[in-house]
XYZ file of C-alpha atoms in Angstrom:
128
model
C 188.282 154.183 114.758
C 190.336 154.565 117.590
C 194.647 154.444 118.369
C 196.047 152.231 120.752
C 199.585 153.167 121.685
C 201.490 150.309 123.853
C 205.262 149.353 124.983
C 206.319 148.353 121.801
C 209.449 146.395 124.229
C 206.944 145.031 126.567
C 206.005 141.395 126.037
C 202.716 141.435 127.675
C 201.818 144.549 126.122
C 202.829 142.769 122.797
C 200.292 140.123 123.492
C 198.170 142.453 124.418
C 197.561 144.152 121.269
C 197.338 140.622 119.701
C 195.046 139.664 122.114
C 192.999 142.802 120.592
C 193.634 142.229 116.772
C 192.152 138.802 117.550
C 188.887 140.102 118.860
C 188.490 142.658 116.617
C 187.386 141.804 113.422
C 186.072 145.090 112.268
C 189.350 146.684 112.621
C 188.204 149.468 114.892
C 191.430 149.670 116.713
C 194.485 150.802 114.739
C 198.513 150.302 116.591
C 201.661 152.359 116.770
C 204.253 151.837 119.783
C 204.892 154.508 122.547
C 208.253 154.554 121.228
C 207.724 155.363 117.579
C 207.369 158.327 115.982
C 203.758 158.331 115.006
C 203.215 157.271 119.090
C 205.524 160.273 120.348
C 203.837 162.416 117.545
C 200.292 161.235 119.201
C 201.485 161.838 122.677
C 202.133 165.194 121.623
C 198.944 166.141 119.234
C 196.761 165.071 122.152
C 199.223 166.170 125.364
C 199.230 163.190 127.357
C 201.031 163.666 130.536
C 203.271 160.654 131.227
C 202.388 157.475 129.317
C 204.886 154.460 129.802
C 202.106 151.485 129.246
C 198.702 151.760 127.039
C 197.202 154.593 126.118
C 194.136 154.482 124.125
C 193.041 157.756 121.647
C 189.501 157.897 121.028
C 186.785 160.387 119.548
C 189.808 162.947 120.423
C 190.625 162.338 123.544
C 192.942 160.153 125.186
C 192.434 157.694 128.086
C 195.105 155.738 130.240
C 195.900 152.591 132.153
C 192.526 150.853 133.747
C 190.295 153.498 131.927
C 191.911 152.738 128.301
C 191.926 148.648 129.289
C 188.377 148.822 130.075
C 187.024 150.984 126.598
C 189.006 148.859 124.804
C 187.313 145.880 126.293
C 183.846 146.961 125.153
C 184.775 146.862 121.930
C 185.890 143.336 121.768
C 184.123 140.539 120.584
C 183.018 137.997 123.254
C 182.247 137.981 126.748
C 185.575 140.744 127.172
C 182.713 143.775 126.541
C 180.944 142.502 129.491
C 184.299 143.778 131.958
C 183.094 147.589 130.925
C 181.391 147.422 133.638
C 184.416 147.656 136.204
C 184.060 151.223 134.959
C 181.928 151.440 138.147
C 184.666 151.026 140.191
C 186.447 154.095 141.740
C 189.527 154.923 139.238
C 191.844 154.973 141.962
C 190.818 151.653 143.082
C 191.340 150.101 139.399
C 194.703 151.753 138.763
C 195.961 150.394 141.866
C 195.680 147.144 140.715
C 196.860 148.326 136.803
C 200.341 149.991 138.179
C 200.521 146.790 140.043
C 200.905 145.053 136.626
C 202.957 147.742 134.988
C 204.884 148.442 137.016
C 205.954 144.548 136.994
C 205.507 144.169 133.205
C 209.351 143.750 132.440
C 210.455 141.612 134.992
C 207.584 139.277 135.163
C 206.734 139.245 130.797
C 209.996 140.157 130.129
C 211.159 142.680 127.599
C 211.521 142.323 123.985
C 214.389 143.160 121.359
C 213.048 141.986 118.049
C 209.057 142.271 116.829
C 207.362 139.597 114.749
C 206.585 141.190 111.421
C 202.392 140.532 111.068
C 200.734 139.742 107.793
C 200.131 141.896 105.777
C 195.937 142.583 106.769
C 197.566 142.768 110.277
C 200.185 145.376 109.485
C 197.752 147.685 107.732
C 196.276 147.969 111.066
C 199.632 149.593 112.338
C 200.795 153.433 112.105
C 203.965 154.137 110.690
């Protein structure tokens, strides 16, 4: 099992963990929001230094922007595993291109004000 904690007011980060849920059968990943309490709780447990987009807690120990995209993306159904290998590429070259995006997120996704409540299978999946 492993934690994924995301902008809970970010659109694309929204579809983002959707994007997960739907390639992940198995349920490895579980959800909570930077912004909640279990994802401030998390932040804390496992000291992350400054997390504002995805941070992914696994095997205890925490990994951020193109590091936590990329081990999430092995564990995806599909062809997405396949983009682990990117992990080749020198960090600082990836997370040029990954602040790029976040730092964007907002004004080109948008930002949200109200979440869509998931089914019930779906919202098991999500700390609280």
């Amino acid at each position: 099992m492993a934690i994924v904690l995301f902008d809970g007011e970010c659109h694309f980060c929204d579809a983002s963990v959707q994007f997960i849920i739907k390639r992940d059968p198995k349920g490895y990943f579980q959800f909570a929001s930077l912004q909640s309490e279990v994802g401030r709780e998390l932040l804390e447990r496992y000291q992350v230094p400054k997390a504002d987009s995805i941070v992914l807690i696994e095997n205890g120990r925490y990994f951020l922007q193109s590091t936590a995209a990329l081990k999430i993306a092995r564990r995806l159904q599909g062809f997405w595993r396949f983009a682990y290998v990117f992990i080749a590429v020198p960090t600082g070259v990836r997370n040029f291109a990954y602040d790029k995006l976040a730092k964007n997120r907002y004004k080109w996704f948008g930002k949200k004000e109200l979440c869509e409540l998931p089914s019930q299978d779906i919202r098991q999946r999500f700390l609280s």
